[in-house]
C-alpha positions as protocol buffer text, in pm:
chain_id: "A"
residue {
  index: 1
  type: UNK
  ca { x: 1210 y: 1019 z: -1447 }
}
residue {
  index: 2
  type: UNK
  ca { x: 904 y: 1119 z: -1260 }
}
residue {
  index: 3
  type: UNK
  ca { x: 737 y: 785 z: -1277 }
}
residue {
  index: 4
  type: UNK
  ca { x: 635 y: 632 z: -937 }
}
residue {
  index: 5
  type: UNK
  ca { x: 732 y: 281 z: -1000 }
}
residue {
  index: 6
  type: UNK
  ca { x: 540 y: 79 z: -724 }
}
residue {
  index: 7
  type: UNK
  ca { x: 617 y: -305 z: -729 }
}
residue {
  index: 8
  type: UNK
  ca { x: 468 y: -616 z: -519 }
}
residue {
  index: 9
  type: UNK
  ca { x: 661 y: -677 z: -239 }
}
residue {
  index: 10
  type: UNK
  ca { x: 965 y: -902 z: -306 }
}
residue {
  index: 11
  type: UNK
  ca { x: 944 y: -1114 z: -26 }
}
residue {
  index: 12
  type: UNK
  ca { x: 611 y: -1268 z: -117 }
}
residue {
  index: 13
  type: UNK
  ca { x: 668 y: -1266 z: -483 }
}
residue {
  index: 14
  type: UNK
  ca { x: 611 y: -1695 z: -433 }
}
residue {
  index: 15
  type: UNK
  ca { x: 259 y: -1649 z: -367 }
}
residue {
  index: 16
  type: UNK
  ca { x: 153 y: -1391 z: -651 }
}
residue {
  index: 17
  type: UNK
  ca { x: 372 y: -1693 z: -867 }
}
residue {
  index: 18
  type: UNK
  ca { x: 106 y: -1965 z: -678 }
}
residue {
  index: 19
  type: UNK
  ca { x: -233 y: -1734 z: -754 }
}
residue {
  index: 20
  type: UNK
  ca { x: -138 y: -1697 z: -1124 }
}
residue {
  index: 21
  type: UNK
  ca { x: -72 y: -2046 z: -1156 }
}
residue {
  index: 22
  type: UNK
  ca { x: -408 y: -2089 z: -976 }
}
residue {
  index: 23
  type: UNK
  ca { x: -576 y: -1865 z: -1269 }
}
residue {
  index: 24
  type: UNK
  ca { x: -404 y: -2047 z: -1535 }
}
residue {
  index: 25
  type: UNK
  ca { x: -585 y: -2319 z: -1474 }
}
residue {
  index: 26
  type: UNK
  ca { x: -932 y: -2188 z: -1372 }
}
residue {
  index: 27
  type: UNK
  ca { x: -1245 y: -2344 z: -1534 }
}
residue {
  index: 28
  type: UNK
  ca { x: -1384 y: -2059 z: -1738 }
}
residue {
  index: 29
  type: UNK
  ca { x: -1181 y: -1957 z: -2063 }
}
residue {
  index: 30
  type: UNK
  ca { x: -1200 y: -1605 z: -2042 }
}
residue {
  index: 31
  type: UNK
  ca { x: -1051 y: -1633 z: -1683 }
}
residue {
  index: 32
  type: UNK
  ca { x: -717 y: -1866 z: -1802 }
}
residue {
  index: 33
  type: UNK
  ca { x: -704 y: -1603 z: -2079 }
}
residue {
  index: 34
  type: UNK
  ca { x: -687 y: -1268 z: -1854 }
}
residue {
  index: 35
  type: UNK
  ca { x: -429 y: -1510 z: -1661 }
}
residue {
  index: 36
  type: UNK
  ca { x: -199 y: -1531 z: -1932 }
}
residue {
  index: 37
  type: UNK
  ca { x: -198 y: -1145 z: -1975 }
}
residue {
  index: 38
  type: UNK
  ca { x: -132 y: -1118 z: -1598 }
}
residue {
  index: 39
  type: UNK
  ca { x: 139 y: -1362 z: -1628 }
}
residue {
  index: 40
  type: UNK
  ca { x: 305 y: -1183 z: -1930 }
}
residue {
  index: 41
  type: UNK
  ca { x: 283 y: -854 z: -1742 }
}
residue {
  index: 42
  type: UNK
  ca { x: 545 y: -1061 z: -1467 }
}
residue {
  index: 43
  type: UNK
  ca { x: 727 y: -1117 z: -1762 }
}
residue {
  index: 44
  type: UNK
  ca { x: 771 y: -716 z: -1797 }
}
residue {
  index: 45
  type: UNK
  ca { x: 516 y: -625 z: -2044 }
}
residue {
  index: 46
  type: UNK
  ca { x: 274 y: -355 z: -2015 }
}
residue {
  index: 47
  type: UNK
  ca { x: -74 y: -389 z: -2078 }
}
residue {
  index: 48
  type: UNK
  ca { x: -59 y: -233 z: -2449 }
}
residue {
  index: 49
  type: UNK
  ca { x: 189 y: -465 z: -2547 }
}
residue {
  index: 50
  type: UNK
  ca { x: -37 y: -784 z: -2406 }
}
residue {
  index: 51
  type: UNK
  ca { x: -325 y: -610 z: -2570 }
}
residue {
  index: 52
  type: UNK
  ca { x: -107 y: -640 z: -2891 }
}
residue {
  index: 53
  type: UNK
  ca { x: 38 y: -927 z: -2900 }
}
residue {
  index: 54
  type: UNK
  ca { x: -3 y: -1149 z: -3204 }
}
residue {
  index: 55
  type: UNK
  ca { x: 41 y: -1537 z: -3265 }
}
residue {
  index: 56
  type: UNK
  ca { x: 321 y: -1485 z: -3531 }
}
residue {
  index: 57
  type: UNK
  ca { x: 539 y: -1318 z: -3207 }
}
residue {
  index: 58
  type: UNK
  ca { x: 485 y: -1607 z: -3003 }
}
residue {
  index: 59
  type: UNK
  ca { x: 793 y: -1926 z: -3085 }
}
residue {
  index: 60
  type: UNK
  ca { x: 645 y: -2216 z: -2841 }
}
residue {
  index: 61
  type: UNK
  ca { x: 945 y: -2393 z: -2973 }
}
residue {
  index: 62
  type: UNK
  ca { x: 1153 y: -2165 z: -2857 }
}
residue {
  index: 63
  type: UNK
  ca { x: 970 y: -2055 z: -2553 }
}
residue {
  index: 64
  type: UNK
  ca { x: 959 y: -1661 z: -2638 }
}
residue {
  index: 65
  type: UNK
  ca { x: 764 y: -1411 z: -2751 }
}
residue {
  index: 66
  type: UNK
  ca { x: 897 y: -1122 z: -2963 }
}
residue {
  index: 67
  type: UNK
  ca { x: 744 y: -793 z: -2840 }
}
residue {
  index: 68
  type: UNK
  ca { x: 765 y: -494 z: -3101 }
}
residue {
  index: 69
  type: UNK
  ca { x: 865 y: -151 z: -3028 }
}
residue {
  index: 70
  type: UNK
  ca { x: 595 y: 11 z: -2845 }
}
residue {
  index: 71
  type: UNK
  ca { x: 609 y: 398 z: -2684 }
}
residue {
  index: 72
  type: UNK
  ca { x: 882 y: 474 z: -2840 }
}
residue {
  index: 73
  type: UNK
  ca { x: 1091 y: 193 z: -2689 }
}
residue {
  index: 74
  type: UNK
  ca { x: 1306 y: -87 z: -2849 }
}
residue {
  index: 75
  type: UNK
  ca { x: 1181 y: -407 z: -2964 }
}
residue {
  index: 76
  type: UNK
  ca { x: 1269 y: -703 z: -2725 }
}
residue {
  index: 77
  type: UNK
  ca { x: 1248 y: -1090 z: -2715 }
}
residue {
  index: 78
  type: UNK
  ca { x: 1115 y: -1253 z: -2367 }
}
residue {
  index: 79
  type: UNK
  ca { x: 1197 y: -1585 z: -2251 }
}
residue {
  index: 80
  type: UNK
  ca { x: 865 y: -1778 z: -2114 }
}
residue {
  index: 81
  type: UNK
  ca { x: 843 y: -1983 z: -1848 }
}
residue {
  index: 82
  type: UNK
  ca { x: 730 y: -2312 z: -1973 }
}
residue {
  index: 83
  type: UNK
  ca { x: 382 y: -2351 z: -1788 }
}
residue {
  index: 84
  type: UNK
  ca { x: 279 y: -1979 z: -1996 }
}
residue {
  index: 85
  type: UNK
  ca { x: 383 y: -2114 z: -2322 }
}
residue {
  index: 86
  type: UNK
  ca { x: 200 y: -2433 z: -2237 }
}
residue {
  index: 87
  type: UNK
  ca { x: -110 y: -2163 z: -2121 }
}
residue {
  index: 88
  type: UNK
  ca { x: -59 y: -1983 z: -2475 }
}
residue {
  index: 89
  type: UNK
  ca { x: -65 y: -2271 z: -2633 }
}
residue {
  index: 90
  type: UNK
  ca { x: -393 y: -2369 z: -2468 }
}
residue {
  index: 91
  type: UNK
  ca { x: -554 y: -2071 z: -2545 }
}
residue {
  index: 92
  type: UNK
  ca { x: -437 y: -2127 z: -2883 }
}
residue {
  index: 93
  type: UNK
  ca { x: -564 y: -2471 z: -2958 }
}
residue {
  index: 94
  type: UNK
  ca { x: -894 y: -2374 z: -2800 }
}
residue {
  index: 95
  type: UNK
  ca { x: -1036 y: -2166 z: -2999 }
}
residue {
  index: 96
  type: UNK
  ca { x: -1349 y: -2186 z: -3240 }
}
residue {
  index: 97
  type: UNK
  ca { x: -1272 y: -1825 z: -3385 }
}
residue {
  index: 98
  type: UNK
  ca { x: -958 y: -1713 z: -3573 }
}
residue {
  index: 99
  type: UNK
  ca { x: -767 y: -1401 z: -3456 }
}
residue {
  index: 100
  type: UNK
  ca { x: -423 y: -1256 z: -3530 }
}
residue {
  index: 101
  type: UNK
  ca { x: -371 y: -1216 z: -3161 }
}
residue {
  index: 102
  type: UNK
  ca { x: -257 y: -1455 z: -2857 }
}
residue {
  index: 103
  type: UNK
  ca { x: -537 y: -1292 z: -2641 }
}
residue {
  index: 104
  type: UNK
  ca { x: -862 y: -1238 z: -2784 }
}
residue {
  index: 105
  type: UNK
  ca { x: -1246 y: -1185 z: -2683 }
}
residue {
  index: 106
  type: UNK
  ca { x: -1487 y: -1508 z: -2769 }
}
residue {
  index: 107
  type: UNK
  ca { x: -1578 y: -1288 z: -3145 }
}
residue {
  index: 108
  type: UNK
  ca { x: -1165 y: -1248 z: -3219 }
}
residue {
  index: 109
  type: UNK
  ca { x: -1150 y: -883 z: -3125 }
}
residue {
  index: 110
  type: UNK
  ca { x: -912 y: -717 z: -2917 }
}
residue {
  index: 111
  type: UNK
  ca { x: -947 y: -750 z: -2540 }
}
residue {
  index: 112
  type: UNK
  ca { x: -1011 y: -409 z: -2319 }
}
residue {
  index: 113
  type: UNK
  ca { x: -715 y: -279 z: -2121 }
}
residue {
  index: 114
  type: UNK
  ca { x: -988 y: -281 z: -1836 }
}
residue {
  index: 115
  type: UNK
  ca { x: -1012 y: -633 z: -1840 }
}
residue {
  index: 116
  type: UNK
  ca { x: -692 y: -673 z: -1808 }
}
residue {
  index: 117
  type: UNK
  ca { x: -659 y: -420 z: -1546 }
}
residue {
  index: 118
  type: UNK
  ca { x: -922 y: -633 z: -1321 }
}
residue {
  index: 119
  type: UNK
  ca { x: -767 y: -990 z: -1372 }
}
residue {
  index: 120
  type: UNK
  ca { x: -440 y: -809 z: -1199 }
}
residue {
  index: 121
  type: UNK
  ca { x: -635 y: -664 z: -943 }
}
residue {
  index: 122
  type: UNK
  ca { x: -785 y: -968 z: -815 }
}
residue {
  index: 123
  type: UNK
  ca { x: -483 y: -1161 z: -817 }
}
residue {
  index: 124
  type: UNK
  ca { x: -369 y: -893 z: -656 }
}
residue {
  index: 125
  type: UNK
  ca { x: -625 y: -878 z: -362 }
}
residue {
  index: 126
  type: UNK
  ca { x: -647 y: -1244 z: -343 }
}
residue {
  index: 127
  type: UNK
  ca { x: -258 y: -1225 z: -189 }
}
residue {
  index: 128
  type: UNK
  ca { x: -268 y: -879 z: -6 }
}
residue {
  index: 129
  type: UNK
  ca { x: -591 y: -761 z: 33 }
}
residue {
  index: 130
  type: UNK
  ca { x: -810 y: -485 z: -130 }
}
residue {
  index: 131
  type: UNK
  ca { x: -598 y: -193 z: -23 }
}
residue {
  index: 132
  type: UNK
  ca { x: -277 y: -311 z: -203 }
}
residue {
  index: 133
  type: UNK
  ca { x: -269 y: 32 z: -429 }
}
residue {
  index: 134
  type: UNK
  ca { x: -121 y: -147 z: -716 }
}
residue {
  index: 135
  type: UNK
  ca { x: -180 y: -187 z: -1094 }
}
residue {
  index: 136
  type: UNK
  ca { x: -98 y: -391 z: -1384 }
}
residue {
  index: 137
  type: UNK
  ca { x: 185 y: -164 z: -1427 }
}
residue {
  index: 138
  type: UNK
  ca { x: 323 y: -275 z: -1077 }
}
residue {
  index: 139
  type: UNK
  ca { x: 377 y: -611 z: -1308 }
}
residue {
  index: 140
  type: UNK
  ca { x: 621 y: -496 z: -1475 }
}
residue {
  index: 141
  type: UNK
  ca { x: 803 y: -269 z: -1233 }
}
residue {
  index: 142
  type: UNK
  ca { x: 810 y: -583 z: -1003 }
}
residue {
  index: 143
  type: UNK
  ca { x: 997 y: -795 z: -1329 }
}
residue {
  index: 144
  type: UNK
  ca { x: 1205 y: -489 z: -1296 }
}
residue {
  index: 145
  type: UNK
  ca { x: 1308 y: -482 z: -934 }
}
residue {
  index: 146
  type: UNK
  ca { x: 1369 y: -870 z: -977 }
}
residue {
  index: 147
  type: UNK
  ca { x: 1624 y: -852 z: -1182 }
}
residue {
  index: 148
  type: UNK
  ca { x: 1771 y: -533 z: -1069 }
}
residue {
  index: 149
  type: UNK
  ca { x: 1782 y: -726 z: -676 }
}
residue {
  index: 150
  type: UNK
  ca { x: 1911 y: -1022 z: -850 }
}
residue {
  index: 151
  type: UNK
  ca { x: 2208 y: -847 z: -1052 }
}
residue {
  index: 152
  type: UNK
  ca { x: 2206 y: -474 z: -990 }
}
residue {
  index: 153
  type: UNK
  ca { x: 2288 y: -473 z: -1381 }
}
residue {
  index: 154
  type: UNK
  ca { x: 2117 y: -152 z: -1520 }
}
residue {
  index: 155
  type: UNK
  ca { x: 2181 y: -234 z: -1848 }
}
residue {
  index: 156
  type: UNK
  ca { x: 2012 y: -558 z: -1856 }
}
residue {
  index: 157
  type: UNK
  ca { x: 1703 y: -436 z: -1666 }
}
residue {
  index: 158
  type: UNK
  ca { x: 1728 y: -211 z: -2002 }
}
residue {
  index: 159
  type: UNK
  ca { x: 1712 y: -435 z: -2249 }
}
residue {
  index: 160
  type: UNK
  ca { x: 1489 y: -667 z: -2085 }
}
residue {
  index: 161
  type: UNK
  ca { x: 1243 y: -360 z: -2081 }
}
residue {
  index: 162
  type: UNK
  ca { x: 1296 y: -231 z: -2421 }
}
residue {
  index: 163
  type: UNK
  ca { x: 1413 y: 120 z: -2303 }
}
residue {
  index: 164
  type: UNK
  ca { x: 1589 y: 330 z: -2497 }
}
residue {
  index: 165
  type: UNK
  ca { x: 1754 y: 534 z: -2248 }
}
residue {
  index: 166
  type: UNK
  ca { x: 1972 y: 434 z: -1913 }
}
residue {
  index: 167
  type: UNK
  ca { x: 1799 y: 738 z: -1738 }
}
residue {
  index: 168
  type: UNK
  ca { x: 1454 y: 564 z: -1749 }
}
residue {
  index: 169
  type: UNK
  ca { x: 1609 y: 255 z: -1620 }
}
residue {
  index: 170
  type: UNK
  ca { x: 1769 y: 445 z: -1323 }
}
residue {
  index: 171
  type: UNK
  ca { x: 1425 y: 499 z: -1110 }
}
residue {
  index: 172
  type: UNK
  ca { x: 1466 y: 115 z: -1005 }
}
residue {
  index: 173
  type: UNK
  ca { x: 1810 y: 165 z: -888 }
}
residue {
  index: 174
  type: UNK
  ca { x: 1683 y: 470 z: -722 }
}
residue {
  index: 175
  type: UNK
  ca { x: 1402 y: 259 z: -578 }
}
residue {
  index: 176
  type: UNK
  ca { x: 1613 y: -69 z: -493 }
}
residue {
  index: 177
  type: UNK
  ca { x: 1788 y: 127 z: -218 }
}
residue {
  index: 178
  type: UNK
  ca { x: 1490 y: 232 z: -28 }
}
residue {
  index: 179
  type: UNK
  ca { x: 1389 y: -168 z: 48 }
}
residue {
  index: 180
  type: UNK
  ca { x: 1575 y: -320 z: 317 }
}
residue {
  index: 181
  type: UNK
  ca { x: 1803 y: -646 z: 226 }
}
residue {
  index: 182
  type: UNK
  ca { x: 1617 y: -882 z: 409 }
}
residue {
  index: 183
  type: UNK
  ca { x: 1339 y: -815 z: 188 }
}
residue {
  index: 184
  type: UNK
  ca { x: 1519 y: -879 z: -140 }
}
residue {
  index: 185
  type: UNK
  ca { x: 1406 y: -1186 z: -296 }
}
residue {
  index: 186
  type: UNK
  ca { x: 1720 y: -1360 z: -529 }
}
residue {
  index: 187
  type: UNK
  ca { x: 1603 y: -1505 z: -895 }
}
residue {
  index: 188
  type: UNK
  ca { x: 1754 y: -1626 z: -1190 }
}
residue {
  index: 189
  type: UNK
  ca { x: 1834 y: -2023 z: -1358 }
}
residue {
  index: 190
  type: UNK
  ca { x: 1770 y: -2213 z: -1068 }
}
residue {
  index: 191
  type: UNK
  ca { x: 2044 y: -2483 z: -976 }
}
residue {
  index: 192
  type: UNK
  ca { x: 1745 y: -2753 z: -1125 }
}
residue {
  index: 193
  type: UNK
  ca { x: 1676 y: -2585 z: -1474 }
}
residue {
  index: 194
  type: UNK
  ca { x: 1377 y: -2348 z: -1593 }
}
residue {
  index: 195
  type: UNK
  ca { x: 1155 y: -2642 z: -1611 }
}
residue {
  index: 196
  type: UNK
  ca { x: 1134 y: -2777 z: -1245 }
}
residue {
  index: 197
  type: UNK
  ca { x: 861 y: -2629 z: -1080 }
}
residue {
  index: 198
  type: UNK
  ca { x: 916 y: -2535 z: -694 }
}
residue {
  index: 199
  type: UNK
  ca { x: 808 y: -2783 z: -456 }
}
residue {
  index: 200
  type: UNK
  ca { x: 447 y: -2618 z: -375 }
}
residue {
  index: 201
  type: UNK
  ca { x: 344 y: -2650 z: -691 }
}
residue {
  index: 202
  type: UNK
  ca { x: 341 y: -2488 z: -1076 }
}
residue {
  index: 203
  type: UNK
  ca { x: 493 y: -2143 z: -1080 }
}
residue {
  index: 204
  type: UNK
  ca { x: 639 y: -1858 z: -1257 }
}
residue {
  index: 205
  type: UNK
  ca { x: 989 y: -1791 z: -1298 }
}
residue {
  index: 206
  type: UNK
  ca { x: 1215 y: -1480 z: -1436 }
}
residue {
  index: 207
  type: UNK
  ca { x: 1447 y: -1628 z: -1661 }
}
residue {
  index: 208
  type: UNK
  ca { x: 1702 y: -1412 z: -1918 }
}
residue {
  index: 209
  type: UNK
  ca { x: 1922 y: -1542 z: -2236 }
}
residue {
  index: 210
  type: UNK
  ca { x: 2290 y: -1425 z: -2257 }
}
């Protein structure tokens, strides 16, 4: 795979967590909404799939969203952190237009990758700076690397990114080994439950089913 998979850094993965949560509950709409995309994008989407997500995918009940095959990948089912489906459900309740998708502009129409694009980047420079090189793509490859740290299991890494193959999988075991241990950050259930958030206030969490 010839993909350059470039991730935020583990170690400060708490305060990317803190500036989303910040964004999720900014003022302006249209700012909680490109929020919600960022935070889904932690949650290992890629932008397409945020672009195209629709309401009848997302189970606030169940706290997931089913994401369907997209670039010739498989179809996958993401656990939510409960302050995003309470964000989703915001953005759903909100609204004075009706659209079959979660994230929308003000007229119902499908929001521009660019947006997108920008609400990561200034997350992003809010926490490291302007010269951070990273993308919205870096979302994802950092849900990657945190589960890959967490339980060097290629296989779930897979299926929690809808590959088809092992061999695209294998570029964050590849990568893994070039970070030293000390800047490994551990995730998974924490000893609490999903729902606790950590002591500095809301956050985001990686959590997996069985």
């Amino acid at each position: 795979m010839s993909e350059v998979v470039r991730w935020f850094p583990l170690d400060r993965i708490g305060e990317l967590e803190r500036a989303i949560a910040g964004e999720l509950r900014a003022a302006r709409r249209t700012r909680r909404r490109d929020a919600i995309a960022v935070a889904l994008g932690l949650h290992g989407m890629r932008v397409g799939e945020v672009a195209r997500a629709t309401v009848a995918d997302f189970f606030a009940a169940a706290r997931t969203l089913y994401v369907p095959p997209f670039k010739r990948g498989r179809a996958r089912r993401l656990d939510l952190h409960s302050s995003l489906v309470d964000a989703i459900a915001g953005e759903l309740a909100g609204r004075r237009m009706t659209s079959p998708r979660i994230l929308c502009t003000c007229s119902g129409r499908r929001v521009h990758h660019a947006r997108f694009q920008q609400a990561a980047n200034r997350v992003f420079c809010a926490v490291l700076g302007p010269d951070h090189g990273l993308t919205f793509h870096s979302l994802r490859h950092t849900f990657a690397m945190r589960i890959y740290a967490a339980t060097r299991d290629l296989s779930l890494v897979q299926r929690m990114l809808g590959h088809r193959s092992i061999q695209s999988t294998e570029v964050y075991a590849r990568s893994l080994a070039e970070i030293p241990e000390q800047c490994l950050v551990q995730v998974g259930h924490s000893a609490a439950g999903p729902d606790v958030a950590p002591p500095s206030g809301p956050g985001l969490r990686v959590y997996w089913g069985d």
